Every structure is written in C-alpha cells, then in structure tokens.
C-alpha atoms as one frame of an Amber mdcrd trajectory, in Angstrom:
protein
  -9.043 -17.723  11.025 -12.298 -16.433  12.359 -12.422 -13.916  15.711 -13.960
 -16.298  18.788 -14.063 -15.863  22.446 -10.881 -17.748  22.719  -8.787 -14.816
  20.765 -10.059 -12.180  22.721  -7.785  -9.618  25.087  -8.819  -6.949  27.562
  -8.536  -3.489  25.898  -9.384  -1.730  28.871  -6.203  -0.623  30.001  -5.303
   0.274  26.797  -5.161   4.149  24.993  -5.905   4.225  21.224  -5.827   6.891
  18.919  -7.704   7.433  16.033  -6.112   9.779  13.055  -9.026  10.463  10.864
 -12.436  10.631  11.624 -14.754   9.117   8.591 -17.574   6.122   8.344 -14.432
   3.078   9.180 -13.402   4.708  12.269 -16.622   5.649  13.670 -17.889   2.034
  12.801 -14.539   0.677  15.276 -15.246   3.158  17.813 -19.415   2.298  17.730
 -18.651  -1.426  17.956 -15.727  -0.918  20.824 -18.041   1.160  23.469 -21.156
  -0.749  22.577 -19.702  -3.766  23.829 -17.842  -1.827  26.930 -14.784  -3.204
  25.418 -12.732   0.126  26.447 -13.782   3.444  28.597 -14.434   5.767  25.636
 -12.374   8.185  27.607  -9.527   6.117  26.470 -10.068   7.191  22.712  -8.614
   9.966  21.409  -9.998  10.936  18.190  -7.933  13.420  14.994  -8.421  14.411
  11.976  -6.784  17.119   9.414  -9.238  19.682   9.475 -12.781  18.782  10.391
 -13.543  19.958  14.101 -17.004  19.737  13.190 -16.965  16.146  12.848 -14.463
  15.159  15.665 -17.072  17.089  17.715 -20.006  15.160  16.780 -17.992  11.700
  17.752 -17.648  13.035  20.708 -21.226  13.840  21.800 -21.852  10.468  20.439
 -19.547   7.966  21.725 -17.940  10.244  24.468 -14.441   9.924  23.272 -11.896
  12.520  23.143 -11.617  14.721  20.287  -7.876  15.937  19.601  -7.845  19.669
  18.380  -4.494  21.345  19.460  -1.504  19.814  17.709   0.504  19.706  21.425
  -2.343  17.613  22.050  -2.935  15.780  19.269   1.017  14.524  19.578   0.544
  13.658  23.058  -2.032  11.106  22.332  -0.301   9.760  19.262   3.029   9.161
  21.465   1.109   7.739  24.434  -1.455   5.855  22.517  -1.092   1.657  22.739
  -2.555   1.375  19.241  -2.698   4.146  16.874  -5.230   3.598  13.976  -4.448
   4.784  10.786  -8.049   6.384   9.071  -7.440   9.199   6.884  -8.101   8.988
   3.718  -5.488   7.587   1.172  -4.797  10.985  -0.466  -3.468  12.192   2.424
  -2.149   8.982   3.588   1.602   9.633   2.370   2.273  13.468   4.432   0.354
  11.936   7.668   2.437   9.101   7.873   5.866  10.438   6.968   4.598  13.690
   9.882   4.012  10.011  12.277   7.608   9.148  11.928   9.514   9.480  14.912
   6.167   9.925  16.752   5.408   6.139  16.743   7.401   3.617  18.433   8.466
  -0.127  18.074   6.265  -0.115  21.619   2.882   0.667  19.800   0.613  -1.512
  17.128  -0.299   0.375  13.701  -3.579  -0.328  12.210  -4.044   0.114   8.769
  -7.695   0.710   7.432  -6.136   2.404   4.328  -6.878   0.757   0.929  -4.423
  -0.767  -0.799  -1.260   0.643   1.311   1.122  -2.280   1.545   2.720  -3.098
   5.056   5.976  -1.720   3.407   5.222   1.305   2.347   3.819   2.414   6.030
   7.254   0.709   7.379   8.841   2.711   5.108   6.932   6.284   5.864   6.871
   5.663   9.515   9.841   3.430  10.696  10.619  -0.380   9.879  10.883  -0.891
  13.439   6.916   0.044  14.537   4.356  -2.966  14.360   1.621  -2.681  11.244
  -1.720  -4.500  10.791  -3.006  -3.862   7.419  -7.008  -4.702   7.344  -9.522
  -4.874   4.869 -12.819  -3.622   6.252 -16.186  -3.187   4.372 -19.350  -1.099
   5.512 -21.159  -3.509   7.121 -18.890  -2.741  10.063 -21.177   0.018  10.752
 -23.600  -2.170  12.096 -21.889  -5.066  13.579 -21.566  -7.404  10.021 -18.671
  -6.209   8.937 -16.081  -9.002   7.253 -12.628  -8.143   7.554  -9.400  -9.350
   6.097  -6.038  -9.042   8.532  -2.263  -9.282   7.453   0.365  -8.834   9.877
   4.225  -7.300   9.559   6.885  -9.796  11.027   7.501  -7.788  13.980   3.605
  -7.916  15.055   3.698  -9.940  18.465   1.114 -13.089  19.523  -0.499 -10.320
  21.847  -0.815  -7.466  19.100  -2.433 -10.357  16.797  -5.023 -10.973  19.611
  -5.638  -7.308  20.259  -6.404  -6.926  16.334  -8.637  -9.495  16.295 -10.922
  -8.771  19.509 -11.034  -4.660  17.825 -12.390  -6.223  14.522 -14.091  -8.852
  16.188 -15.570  -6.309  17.635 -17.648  -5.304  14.514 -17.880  -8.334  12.640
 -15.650 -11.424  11.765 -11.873 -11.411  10.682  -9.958 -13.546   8.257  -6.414
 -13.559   8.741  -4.751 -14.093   5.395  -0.756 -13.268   3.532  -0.521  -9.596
   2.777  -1.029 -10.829  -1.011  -4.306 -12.168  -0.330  -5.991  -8.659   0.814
  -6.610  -7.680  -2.795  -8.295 -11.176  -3.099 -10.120 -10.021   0.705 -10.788
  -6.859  -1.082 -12.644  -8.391  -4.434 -14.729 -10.483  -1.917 -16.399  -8.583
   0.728 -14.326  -5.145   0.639 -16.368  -4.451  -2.391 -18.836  -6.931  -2.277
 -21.458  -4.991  -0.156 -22.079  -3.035  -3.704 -22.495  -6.106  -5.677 -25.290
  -7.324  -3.550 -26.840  -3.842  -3.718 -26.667  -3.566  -7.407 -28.643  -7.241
  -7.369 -31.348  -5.729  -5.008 -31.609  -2.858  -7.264 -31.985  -5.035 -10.488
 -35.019  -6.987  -8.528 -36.304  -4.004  -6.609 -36.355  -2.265 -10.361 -38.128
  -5.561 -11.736 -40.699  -5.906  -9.327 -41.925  -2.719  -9.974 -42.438  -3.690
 -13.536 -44.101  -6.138 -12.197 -46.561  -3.899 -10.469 -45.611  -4.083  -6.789
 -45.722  -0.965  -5.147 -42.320   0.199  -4.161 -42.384  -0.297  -0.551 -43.321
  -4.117  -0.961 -40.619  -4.817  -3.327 -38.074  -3.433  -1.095 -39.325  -5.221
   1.624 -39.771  -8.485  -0.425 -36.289  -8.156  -2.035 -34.656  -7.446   1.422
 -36.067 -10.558   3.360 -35.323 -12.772   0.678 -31.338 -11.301   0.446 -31.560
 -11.971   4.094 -33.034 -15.152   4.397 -30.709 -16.778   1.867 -27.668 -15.367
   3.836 -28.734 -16.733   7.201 -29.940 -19.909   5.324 -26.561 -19.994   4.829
 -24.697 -19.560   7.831 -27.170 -21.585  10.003 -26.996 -24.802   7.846 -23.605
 -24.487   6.438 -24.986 -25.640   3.678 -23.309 -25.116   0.136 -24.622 -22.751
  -1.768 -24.784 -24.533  -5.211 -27.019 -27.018  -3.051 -28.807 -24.476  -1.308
 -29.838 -23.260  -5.059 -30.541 -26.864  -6.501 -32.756 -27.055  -3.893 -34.832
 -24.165  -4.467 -34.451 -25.123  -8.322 -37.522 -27.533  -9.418 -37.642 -29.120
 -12.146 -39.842 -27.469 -14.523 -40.014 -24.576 -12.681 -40.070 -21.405 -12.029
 -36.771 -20.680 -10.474 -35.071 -22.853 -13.193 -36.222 -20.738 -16.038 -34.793
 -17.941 -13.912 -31.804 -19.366 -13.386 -31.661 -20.048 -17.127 -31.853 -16.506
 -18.159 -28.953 -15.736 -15.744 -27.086 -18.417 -17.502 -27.641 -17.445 -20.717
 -26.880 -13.865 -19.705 -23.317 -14.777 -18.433 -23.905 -13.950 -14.771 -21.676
 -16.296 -13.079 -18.934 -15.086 -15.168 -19.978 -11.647 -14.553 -19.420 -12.020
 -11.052 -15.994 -13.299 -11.149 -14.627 -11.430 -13.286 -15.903  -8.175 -11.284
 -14.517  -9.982  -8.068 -11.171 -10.040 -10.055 -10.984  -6.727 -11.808 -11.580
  -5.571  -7.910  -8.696  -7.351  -6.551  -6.743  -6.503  -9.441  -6.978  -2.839
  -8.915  -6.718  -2.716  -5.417  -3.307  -3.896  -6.364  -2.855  -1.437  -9.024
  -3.552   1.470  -6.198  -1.321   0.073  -3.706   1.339  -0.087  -6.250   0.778
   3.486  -7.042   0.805   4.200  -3.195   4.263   2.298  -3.494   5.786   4.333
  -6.359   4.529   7.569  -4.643   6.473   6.979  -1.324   9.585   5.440  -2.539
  10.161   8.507  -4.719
C-alpha cells in the first residue's frame, strides 16, 4: 500500500516529539512544515547531548528544542506521537528511561534499524502502540521510500497518521514486520547501490576523456531519466531495457559485458546479504534487551 490523498489525517492538532536529532528526523520534520502539515511550534525536538544541533533545527524549521530534562519529560508525556531517532547504540537505555513515560494513549515511531516491534514493547511497555519504519535518505528531499509494519494494538487512525508523516517525504509500503529486512535490502540500502553504479560510469567516462563535470552531469540525467521513464510509463523494466537494446548494437555489447561479469547476480545477492543482516542486527538488538 502506497500513501494517497485518500489516507491522509490532519496533524495539526497534534504534539510530536522527536528523541534524537540526526539526518532521519530532520528529513520528517523538513517534509512536515514544508507542506504546513503541523505548526512547527507543535514539535518538540531531544537529543542526548548535542544542544548545538537541537539549536540549529530550531533556527531552521522553528520547532522547539528540548534542553532541561523537566522539560524534555513534559513533551514526551504530552506528545501524541513520540518518534523514536537516536541512534541504535543508545537505543536500549533511551527506551527502557521511556518506560512509564509513554502511554497506551500515544503512537511510537520507530526509525531505528533493525529493532523489532517486540523488543521496543518489551523496553517500553506492551501496552504503548509501535510503528516500526524503514526509511532511506532520499527522505531528505522528498523521494524517500519507506517500508511500515504495525504492532496489533496500532489503531485504523494511528495507521493513517503514519502514513500521511511518511507520505509526507516520499511513498510508504506497508508490509509484515518480517518483510522490513526485505524493505531494507531494497531501498533502505539501495540509495548506495545506485551511487556505487554512478561512480563506476562517472569513473569510466573519464577514461573516456570527458571532463569531470560532463560526466557527472551525463551520468546523472541518464540515472534520472530511466527512473522517471519508469514511473511515467509503468513500463517493465526488462522491456524498458530490450528496448534500448538493438540488435547489433551498442548497448547489447554492454549489456553483454555485464552478463558475463555476473551483475544481475551481483545485485541480488547484495540485496540479500542486506536483508539478511539487518536481521542479524535486530536479533542482536533482541538478545541485548531480553538479557
């Protein structure tokens, strides 16, 4: 399931709260008050130690930054929807410090890699709503692709408010908790595997003898082309391919050294080896908080 207008909710009465302040949350908070989705009075923004930085989202975006702990717990009790940003290290003491905090009455949201729906339940209180999401960097500019699991207890309304946040900076896929390693594999870390691509042809059309500048240029049209080639025609992409591929010619003896180098393969089994450790972290995660 994609975001749409049909899924979204008003956020403007709402209070969130932000614990931690790095690239994911900033990216939410840029793509909430660009679109006047919520008064960015109404954010409340923490982190563990950086004032620094909770000061510079605040000359930028106008929201609140949360230094005094009195404060900080105010906004975490009060808050509608409490986003949970910090980084995974610290992940395990923030959340067990939340419990008691948070309330069945509030809607967690997880942009923590890899922590399973159970393990927050079981830092912070079975009882509290979770949504676990997937993000990946293209958030910060309004392409992000996210994957979104729910907990049981996660009402229709919560589900709708999760959707219109992320919608908010991209598109959503709602998918089983299971599947987010999958999500993960995909387009979690699938921004780097395009990059590495660009590289390899930015790096071979200098060979070449382009200049620098018009291989980057080159290489970045043609990345961005193909994509929106893409998603206007909904067009396969094996066809999309054939069709560029003549007979004879020059993209086919292209194609043929990526064949013979095993690039296809190459790319699944680097999609897989992501998923599969994203697993292996959150199973770590797991055997860290049940201890």
């Amino acid at each position: 399931m994609t975001t749409n207008e049909s899924t979204a909710v008003s956020l403007r009465d709402m209070r969130l709260c932000f614990y931690g302040a790095g690239s994911m949350a900033e990216a939410i908070i840029q793509g909430l008050t660009k679109r006047g989705l919520i008064a960015p009075e109404r954010i409340g923004v923490m982190n563990r130690s950086n004032g620094g930085r909770l000061a510079e989202l605040a000359e930028r975006y106008g929201v609140s930054p949360l230094h005094d702990t009195g404060e900080r717990l105010a906004w975490l009790r009060e808050a509608d929807i409490v986003f949970l940003a910090m980084k995974p290290k610290d992940a395990e003491a923030a959340l067990a410090a939340l419990r008691g905090v948070v309330t069945e009455r509030q809607l967690l949201v997880s942009v923590i890699a890899g922590l399973p729906i159970a393990t927050i339940g079981r830092l912070v209180g079975e009882n509290v709503p979770v949504v676990r999401t997937m993000p990946n960097t293209s958030s910060t500019i309004g392409l992000g692709a996210t994957g979104v699991s729910y907990s049981p207890n996660v009402p229709a309304e919560g589900r709708a408010v999760a959707e219109t946040i992320f919608g908010a900076v991209g598109m959503t896929a709602v998918v089983d908790e299971p599947l987010l390693d999958a999500v993960t594999g995909v387009s979690g870390s699938g921004p780097a595997y395009v990059y590495y691509l660009m590289e390899a042809m930015i790096d071979a059309a200098g060979r070449l003898g382009l200049a620098p500048e018009t291989a980057r240029e080159l290489t970045v049209q043609t990345v961005l082309g193909a994509a929106q080639m893409m998603r206007t025609t909904g067009g396969d992409p094996a066809e999309l391919r054939r069709k560029v591929t003549s007979p004879g010619g020059t993209t086919e003896a292209a194609i043929a050294v990526l064949d013979e180098s095993g690039f296809p393969d190459a790319i699944r089994r680097a999609v897989a080896r992501a998923a599969e450790r994203a697993g292996e972290l959150g199973a770590i995660m797991e055997r860290s908080a049940s201890k």
